[in-house]
XYZ file of C-alpha atoms in Angstrom:
541
model
C 129.825 -123.414 108.219
C 128.631 -125.076 111.429
C 130.329 -123.494 114.411
C 130.188 -124.799 118.035
C 127.308 -123.315 120.032
C 127.589 -121.246 123.168
C 128.160 -122.921 126.531
C 125.483 -120.833 128.241
C 122.052 -121.456 126.769
C 119.146 -119.132 127.352
C 116.272 -120.548 129.404
C 112.924 -119.011 130.248
C 112.560 -117.587 133.751
C 111.295 -120.122 136.274
C 107.728 -120.015 137.398
C 105.825 -122.005 139.979
C 102.407 -120.636 139.117
C 100.611 -122.874 136.638
C 98.304 -121.300 134.150
C 94.581 -121.492 134.890
C 94.100 -123.853 132.005
C 96.364 -126.460 133.601
C 95.026 -126.107 137.140
C 93.864 -129.454 138.481
C 91.190 -127.920 140.738
C 89.484 -124.619 139.961
C 88.968 -121.925 142.572
C 85.224 -122.473 142.389
C 85.615 -126.169 143.155
C 87.967 -125.402 146.044
C 85.385 -122.974 147.423
C 82.832 -125.762 147.345
C 85.246 -128.315 148.823
C 86.302 -126.115 151.729
C 82.778 -124.904 152.328
C 81.538 -128.494 152.500
C 84.501 -129.600 154.633
C 83.960 -126.747 157.081
C 80.233 -127.508 157.330
C 80.722 -131.248 157.829
C 83.463 -130.626 160.400
C 81.299 -128.154 162.342
C 78.322 -130.534 162.420
C 80.449 -133.536 163.436
C 82.211 -131.440 166.062
C 78.898 -130.231 167.486
C 77.662 -133.810 167.822
C 80.903 -134.851 169.539
C 80.782 -131.826 171.878
C 77.177 -132.559 172.804
C 78.162 -136.049 173.857
C 81.293 -134.721 175.587
C 79.505 -132.272 177.926
C 76.575 -134.688 178.408
C 74.079 -131.912 179.231
C 71.250 -131.343 176.763
C 70.051 -128.195 178.599
C 73.133 -126.311 177.410
C 72.725 -127.045 173.693
C 72.160 -123.430 172.620
C 75.117 -122.111 174.608
C 77.303 -124.957 173.281
C 76.250 -124.258 169.691
C 76.971 -120.542 170.143
C 80.393 -121.314 171.617
C 81.275 -123.624 168.730
C 80.252 -121.032 166.149
C 82.289 -118.315 167.896
C 85.302 -120.592 168.439
C 85.468 -121.798 164.846
C 84.802 -118.245 163.652
C 87.885 -117.163 165.618
C 90.003 -119.981 164.137
C 88.693 -119.069 160.663
C 89.886 -115.485 161.091
C 93.241 -116.546 162.523
C 93.720 -118.418 159.255
C 92.689 -115.409 157.191
C 95.035 -113.012 158.993
C 97.809 -114.724 160.938
C 98.391 -117.733 158.676
C 98.054 -115.546 155.582
C 100.688 -113.250 157.092
C 103.022 -116.233 157.554
C 102.682 -117.390 153.927
C 102.555 -113.940 152.321
C 106.291 -113.805 151.591
C 106.312 -117.233 149.921
C 103.336 -116.427 147.689
C 104.564 -112.883 146.979
C 107.993 -114.193 145.932
C 106.436 -116.611 143.456
C 107.881 -119.547 145.393
C 104.406 -120.920 146.094
C 101.048 -120.419 144.463
C 98.022 -119.790 146.647
C 96.953 -123.420 146.268
C 100.413 -124.726 147.133
C 100.487 -122.496 150.227
C 97.062 -123.858 151.124
C 98.312 -127.439 150.853
C 101.331 -126.746 153.084
C 99.146 -124.916 155.581
C 96.639 -127.773 155.604
C 99.337 -130.346 156.369
C 101.635 -128.429 158.728
C 99.176 -126.129 160.513
C 96.765 -128.946 161.314
C 99.645 -131.306 162.185
C 101.134 -128.709 164.508
C 97.764 -128.189 166.167
C 96.920 -131.873 166.608
C 100.391 -133.316 167.306
C 101.907 -130.496 169.353
C 98.938 -128.408 170.460
C 99.089 -129.911 173.925
C 96.622 -131.855 176.022
C 95.728 -129.045 178.446
C 95.515 -125.274 178.187
C 95.447 -122.401 180.635
C 91.919 -121.115 181.124
C 93.180 -117.486 181.182
C 91.360 -116.991 184.487
C 94.179 -114.946 185.994
C 96.636 -114.476 183.146
C 95.740 -110.992 181.914
C 92.836 -110.217 184.262
C 92.253 -111.386 187.816
C 88.730 -112.776 187.836
C 88.943 -113.921 191.418
C 87.805 -117.241 192.810
C 84.096 -116.582 193.215
C 83.184 -116.028 189.556
C 80.404 -118.318 188.391
C 80.963 -120.806 185.607
C 78.202 -119.180 183.551
C 79.769 -115.702 183.747
C 83.215 -117.108 183.005
C 81.883 -118.884 179.908
C 80.230 -115.645 178.760
C 83.558 -113.790 179.131
C 85.331 -116.364 176.952
C 82.527 -116.372 174.364
C 82.527 -112.574 174.225
C 86.326 -112.621 173.914
C 86.137 -115.003 170.953
C 83.515 -112.781 169.335
C 85.458 -109.551 169.929
C 88.808 -110.899 168.726
C 87.318 -112.676 165.703
C 85.282 -109.676 164.539
C 88.282 -107.349 164.842
C 90.450 -109.815 162.933
C 87.801 -109.994 160.208
C 87.764 -106.198 159.863
C 91.576 -106.015 159.777
C 91.730 -108.852 157.252
C 89.150 -107.162 155.044
C 91.496 -104.162 154.759
C 94.593 -106.353 154.310
C 96.113 -105.355 157.662
C 98.191 -108.042 159.436
C 97.575 -107.776 163.189
C 98.385 -109.889 166.229
C 95.780 -112.523 167.085
C 97.253 -112.778 170.580
C 96.778 -109.054 171.193
C 93.246 -109.358 169.807
C 92.170 -112.110 172.185
C 93.888 -110.409 175.148
C 92.103 -107.139 174.409
C 88.747 -108.880 174.035
C 89.200 -110.749 177.342
C 90.083 -107.487 179.111
C 87.041 -105.713 177.648
C 84.622 -108.517 178.494
C 86.044 -108.996 182.000
C 85.934 -105.301 182.889
C 82.372 -105.047 181.585
C 81.263 -107.992 183.701
C 83.013 -106.484 186.711
C 81.205 -103.160 186.314
C 77.829 -104.790 185.608
C 78.009 -106.991 188.682
C 79.904 -104.526 190.885
C 82.598 -107.117 191.564
C 85.528 -105.592 189.698
C 87.268 -102.498 188.394
C 90.429 -101.493 186.534
C 92.476 -103.166 189.274
C 91.403 -106.513 187.758
C 93.735 -105.935 184.806
C 97.316 -107.173 185.024
C 98.816 -103.980 183.621
C 102.274 -105.516 183.323
C 100.898 -107.679 180.534
C 99.413 -104.655 178.775
C 102.765 -102.889 179.126
C 104.504 -105.856 177.473
C 102.060 -105.655 174.567
C 102.821 -101.949 174.123
C 106.562 -102.725 174.161
C 106.061 -105.359 171.469
C 104.611 -102.736 169.109
C 108.121 -101.312 168.780
C 110.427 -104.143 169.912
C 109.029 -106.814 167.575
C 109.337 -105.011 164.216
C 112.600 -103.396 165.300
C 114.278 -106.707 166.160
C 112.912 -108.397 163.028
C 113.912 -105.472 160.834
C 117.475 -105.185 162.151
C 118.190 -108.904 161.803
C 116.633 -109.107 158.321
C 118.560 -105.996 157.215
C 121.855 -107.576 158.303
C 121.077 -111.040 156.918
C 119.724 -109.923 153.550
C 122.513 -107.361 153.246
C 125.003 -110.206 153.573
C 123.073 -112.354 151.056
C 123.013 -109.471 148.606
C 126.758 -108.749 148.921
C 128.004 -112.322 149.001
C 125.583 -114.012 146.618
C 123.285 -111.763 144.584
C 125.820 -109.069 143.644
C 128.450 -111.721 142.973
C 125.971 -113.471 140.671
C 125.188 -110.210 138.880
C 128.884 -109.601 138.210
C 129.347 -113.199 137.111
C 126.388 -113.010 134.742
C 127.676 -109.726 133.296
C 131.063 -111.347 132.662
C 129.415 -114.395 131.098
C 127.352 -112.166 128.808
C 130.548 -110.393 127.794
C 132.258 -113.708 127.028
C 129.165 -114.876 125.171
C 129.367 -111.777 122.979
C 133.067 -112.502 122.364
C 132.173 -116.072 121.395
C 129.593 -114.854 118.879
C 131.999 -112.277 117.470
C 134.714 -114.947 117.198
C 132.324 -117.274 115.367
C 131.243 -114.574 112.923
C 134.827 -113.493 112.320
C 135.967 -117.045 111.622
C 133.000 -117.645 109.307
C 133.870 -114.485 107.351
C 137.529 -115.469 107.026
C 136.554 -119.011 106.041
C 134.475 -117.661 103.151
C 137.547 -115.809 101.815
C 139.607 -119.002 101.552
C 139.994 -120.852 98.283
C 138.165 -124.121 97.851
C 141.344 -126.163 98.455
C 142.106 -124.096 101.606
C 138.544 -124.578 102.875
C 138.875 -128.367 102.487
C 142.182 -128.373 104.364
C 140.872 -126.074 107.125
C 137.701 -128.178 107.466
C 139.872 -131.250 108.053
C 141.636 -129.387 110.872
C 138.267 -128.404 112.355
C 137.094 -132.024 112.295
C 140.262 -133.254 114.055
C 140.144 -130.394 116.566
C 136.471 -130.970 117.314
C 137.378 -134.384 118.779
C 140.389 -133.109 120.716
C 138.462 -130.095 122.061
C 136.014 -132.409 123.851
C 138.677 -133.053 126.457
C 138.442 -130.304 129.120
C 142.180 -130.527 129.888
C 143.471 -130.295 126.309
C 146.341 -127.877 125.790
C 145.151 -125.258 123.224
C 148.608 -125.298 121.595
C 147.964 -128.891 120.465
C 145.008 -127.763 118.377
C 145.519 -126.996 114.699
C 142.740 -124.517 113.916
C 142.704 -120.961 115.199
C 138.948 -121.259 115.727
C 139.217 -123.983 118.361
C 142.324 -122.450 119.920
C 140.457 -119.213 120.599
C 137.356 -121.158 121.649
C 139.320 -123.071 124.306
C 140.752 -119.794 125.587
C 137.226 -118.416 125.917
C 136.159 -121.614 127.695
C 139.019 -121.126 130.137
C 137.873 -117.571 130.815
C 134.335 -118.869 131.450
C 135.704 -121.394 133.935
C 137.735 -118.671 135.666
C 134.541 -116.681 136.284
C 133.396 -119.467 138.669
C 129.845 -118.273 138.242
C 128.278 -120.766 140.694
C 130.865 -120.317 143.444
C 128.560 -118.252 145.670
C 125.766 -120.805 145.285
C 127.996 -123.779 146.165
C 129.690 -122.076 149.126
C 127.444 -119.477 150.777
C 124.047 -121.070 150.131
C 124.927 -124.368 151.903
C 126.238 -122.371 154.873
C 123.046 -120.301 154.964
C 120.950 -123.439 154.621
C 122.793 -125.139 157.484
C 122.381 -122.095 159.720
C 118.750 -121.649 158.732
C 117.877 -125.302 159.302
C 119.423 -125.171 162.779
C 117.461 -122.024 163.665
C 114.213 -123.498 162.333
C 114.824 -126.828 164.088
C 115.524 -124.997 167.361
C 112.333 -122.955 166.924
C 110.332 -126.156 166.423
C 111.988 -127.795 169.457
C 111.632 -124.850 171.834
C 108.396 -123.300 170.554
C 106.628 -125.766 168.291
C 106.909 -128.676 170.733
C 106.781 -126.749 173.999
C 103.220 -127.906 174.705
C 104.303 -131.559 174.818
C 105.971 -133.349 177.708
C 109.126 -133.331 175.642
C 112.191 -133.669 177.845
C 115.553 -133.336 176.106
C 118.939 -132.473 177.563
C 121.082 -129.558 176.449
C 123.667 -131.907 174.928
C 120.960 -133.743 173.007
C 119.646 -130.437 171.645
C 123.143 -129.496 170.443
C 123.628 -132.876 168.776
C 120.204 -132.774 167.084
C 120.821 -129.269 165.752
C 124.312 -130.246 164.577
C 122.917 -133.242 162.671
C 120.190 -131.121 161.094
C 122.729 -128.471 160.070
C 125.158 -130.976 158.548
C 122.435 -132.803 156.617
C 120.924 -129.557 155.303
C 124.308 -128.039 154.405
C 125.603 -131.033 152.462
C 122.230 -131.627 150.798
C 122.178 -128.041 149.549
C 125.812 -128.325 148.411
C 124.982 -131.386 146.308
C 121.825 -129.700 145.018
C 123.777 -126.543 144.092
C 126.383 -128.652 142.279
C 123.639 -130.336 140.259
C 122.391 -126.914 139.109
C 125.690 -125.847 137.516
C 124.281 -126.612 134.100
C 121.405 -124.191 134.704
C 121.368 -120.481 134.035
C 122.709 -118.674 137.106
C 119.516 -116.696 137.794
C 117.413 -119.850 137.530
C 119.724 -121.809 139.843
C 119.556 -118.984 142.420
C 115.756 -118.893 142.208
C 115.435 -122.660 142.657
C 117.819 -122.888 145.621
C 116.261 -120.048 147.597
C 112.772 -121.279 146.687
C 113.485 -124.647 148.264
C 114.866 -122.996 151.401
C 111.881 -120.662 151.602
C 109.442 -123.578 151.370
C 111.333 -125.249 154.226
C 111.122 -122.181 156.470
C 107.448 -121.612 155.583
C 106.591 -125.225 156.443
C 108.358 -125.056 159.814
C 106.661 -121.730 160.554
C 103.299 -123.317 159.768
C 103.945 -126.216 162.158
C 105.083 -123.889 164.956
C 102.129 -121.581 164.315
C 99.656 -124.449 164.380
C 101.024 -125.714 167.683
C 100.961 -122.310 169.391
C 98.832 -119.535 167.933
C 95.772 -121.710 167.441
C 95.620 -121.576 171.250
C 94.151 -118.087 170.825
C 91.004 -119.860 169.627
C 91.119 -123.235 171.375
C 92.206 -121.804 174.753
C 89.042 -119.799 175.419
C 86.874 -122.482 173.796
C 88.427 -125.260 175.890
C 87.692 -123.165 178.977
C 84.038 -122.832 177.894
C 83.795 -126.554 177.149
C 85.256 -127.369 180.558
C 82.738 -125.115 182.311
C 79.819 -126.603 180.375
C 80.985 -130.089 181.272
C 81.896 -129.593 184.949
C 79.855 -126.541 185.917
C 82.879 -124.891 187.564
C 85.975 -122.892 186.601
C 89.331 -124.697 186.644
C 92.890 -123.419 186.418
C 93.493 -125.695 183.442
C 91.120 -127.228 180.949
C 91.423 -130.451 178.970
C 92.112 -129.974 175.269
C 90.675 -132.986 173.391
C 92.079 -133.824 169.953
C 88.710 -133.226 168.162
C 88.856 -129.566 169.267
C 92.312 -129.128 167.729
C 91.312 -130.929 164.543
C 88.077 -128.995 164.029
C 89.723 -125.653 164.700
C 92.628 -126.615 162.434
C 90.191 -127.205 159.573
C 88.541 -123.833 160.242
C 91.955 -122.170 160.272
C 92.933 -123.551 156.847
C 89.493 -122.676 155.431
C 89.979 -119.104 156.630
C 93.293 -118.904 154.804
C 91.603 -119.962 151.560
C 88.459 -117.843 151.776
C 89.738 -114.514 153.173
C 93.543 -114.695 153.326
C 94.422 -113.122 149.982
C 94.208 -109.475 151.086
C 96.754 -109.918 153.884
C 98.945 -112.006 151.592
C 99.025 -109.161 149.057
C 100.017 -106.686 151.758
C 102.816 -108.870 153.110
C 104.023 -110.337 149.810
C 103.685 -107.307 147.529
C 102.615 -104.137 149.321
C 105.460 -103.502 151.776
C 108.261 -104.257 149.309
C 109.014 -106.425 146.307
C 109.748 -109.952 147.515
C 111.759 -112.620 145.710
C 112.900 -116.011 147.071
C 116.212 -114.723 148.486
C 114.649 -111.753 150.311
C 111.656 -113.862 151.365
C 113.966 -116.481 152.836
C 115.942 -113.779 154.672
C 112.743 -112.294 156.139
C 111.361 -115.660 157.261
C 114.659 -116.862 158.735
C 115.172 -113.550 160.548
C 111.658 -113.737 161.977
C 112.284 -117.322 163.105
C 115.533 -116.252 164.756
C 113.858 -113.450 166.693
C 110.948 -115.717 167.724
C 113.499 -118.253 168.969
C 115.478 -115.687 170.949
C 112.289 -114.227 172.396
C 111.141 -117.699 173.485
C 114.477 -118.420 175.169
C 114.815 -115.056 176.935
C 111.108 -114.423 177.576
C 110.920 -111.212 175.535
C 107.436 -109.755 174.881
C 107.211 -109.971 171.080
C 104.607 -110.715 168.424
C 105.494 -113.050 165.543
C 103.202 -111.030 163.248
C 104.972 -107.775 164.076
C 108.392 -109.462 163.785
C 107.710 -110.685 160.247
C 106.406 -107.286 159.129
C 109.568 -105.673 160.525
C 111.705 -108.278 158.762
C 110.023 -107.542 155.420
C 110.683 -103.834 155.906
C 114.288 -104.734 156.741
C 114.834 -106.402 153.377
C 113.001 -103.490 151.770
C 115.543 -101.098 153.316
C 118.386 -103.093 151.771
C 116.703 -102.744 148.366
C 115.764 -99.117 149.138
C 112.165 -100.025 148.332
C 110.304 -100.117 151.669
C 106.732 -98.827 151.455
C 106.527 -96.678 154.610
C 103.203 -95.196 153.502
C 101.547 -98.608 153.840
C 103.255 -99.149 157.193
C 101.347 -96.247 158.740
C 97.880 -97.884 158.654
C 99.427 -101.211 159.699
C 101.041 -99.643 162.784
C 97.812 -97.817 163.577
C 95.966 -101.150 163.391
C 98.488 -102.637 165.839
C 97.893 -99.817 168.316
C 94.093 -99.945 168.156
C 93.895 -103.766 168.181
C 93.721 -103.905 171.976
C 91.023 -101.212 172.497
C 89.041 -102.245 169.400
C 88.882 -105.903 170.437
C 88.134 -104.821 174.021
C 85.209 -102.664 172.885
C 83.712 -105.395 170.717
C 84.248 -107.952 173.493
C 82.446 -105.681 175.970
C 79.473 -105.371 173.632
C 79.514 -109.104 173.088
C 79.305 -109.757 176.825
C 76.384 -107.393 177.230
C 74.577 -109.100 174.350
C 75.213 -112.598 175.705
C 73.923 -111.709 179.172
C 70.842 -110.147 177.605
C 70.148 -113.166 175.372
C 70.878 -115.954 177.838
């Protein structure tokens, strides 16, 4: 006898990683594409730079500076950008190629659109170089700094260790500057602004601690209010599904024991009831057959479970809050390099609009997923939110952290063009574009090791925990920007991942030891390499 099927149908687990056979572009072809793109960009950028400085006698120095600058941007992509996308790739939300596409669009857009038109030349930010330093020596310091920071980042990336690019460039500048001071007898340890070094040391502890605490609290709430609720709901649905199967089998057995005349009569009742049962509000007492009466009671129990309640209530609230935090981070950090004047009231209204739009959009989206299996609906919702946070992070990163490469290079370019050292240097759009391309190429060629560390090594990441880590990191970055706290976005995200790992009781503290050691030695390691780079440059040129 044909019996009505179960309400909940089994679906395969979602996956966003296409099989190699269906991949539109192979890894080998992408290697060739990015290699060619990087080469063409470097050549075109060299030709533009040569025309920009308008001094053919400085061709070798210019070429060396371009190689070192793009090498630095390349390694920022392999370490810092890879760190930013590690949670999304580790959670299965994005494939490597999808992460690459988002990085290409948002990192480069952030660099070109919001990277700013001028940059500080770092002449007196972390070291006091005085006013009588020659343009040639200043350019050598910046070139050595790019070399020292980039080489250290390459070593750290090779071992899958996420480190701060800002700390790397600061350390390399300190090392190169002190070396020049000792070689020329014009400086000593007093050149160093030790308050800045102290802030970096504070960030080793403050950044992961703040990120970890916030992520622990946020993911703990997500687990209690959404994930555990879903687990209980799924358990209840499985129990009701078993009851439905048992009811079907029992009715089929009893049907077989009826006489032929009784089977005909009971089948007529089933046919009439099958039409009435289609109405969701039908009173079970109006049904004739015991089969459909019991089935409607089971349907009522399924409805009482309210399996998608957490997804239609808590997820929109989280999405609204998250979108407001991300929008604020983009406004205050991602667009800070632009002459972007906006009043406090306007900021509040913009954030309110973003929150309302995101909240109601997620509510409608969650409602549309009620026909899906609960685990699949949860995966899809948090995946979408994680892609949103990753994209905003990429834009903010492109507009800010690429300055660790373009800042020193712009200073070199300004010296080569004017012959003197300025407080600020122009930052032409071709510089941002070329370095943005190098950054994305670095993510593709060498970013996988850091991605594995962040997305798999520290703890097991899934879309919900990945979203919690990214949103917590964004929140801490925002607060630090507003209150001027000395933090590192790299260290914050690592702390946030450990925070969600603590909630799951699965944090890999053994892996954290070499990561923390890398953080501590970043400053002296980059300083040492920068010092050697300065000595080499003075010897060569």
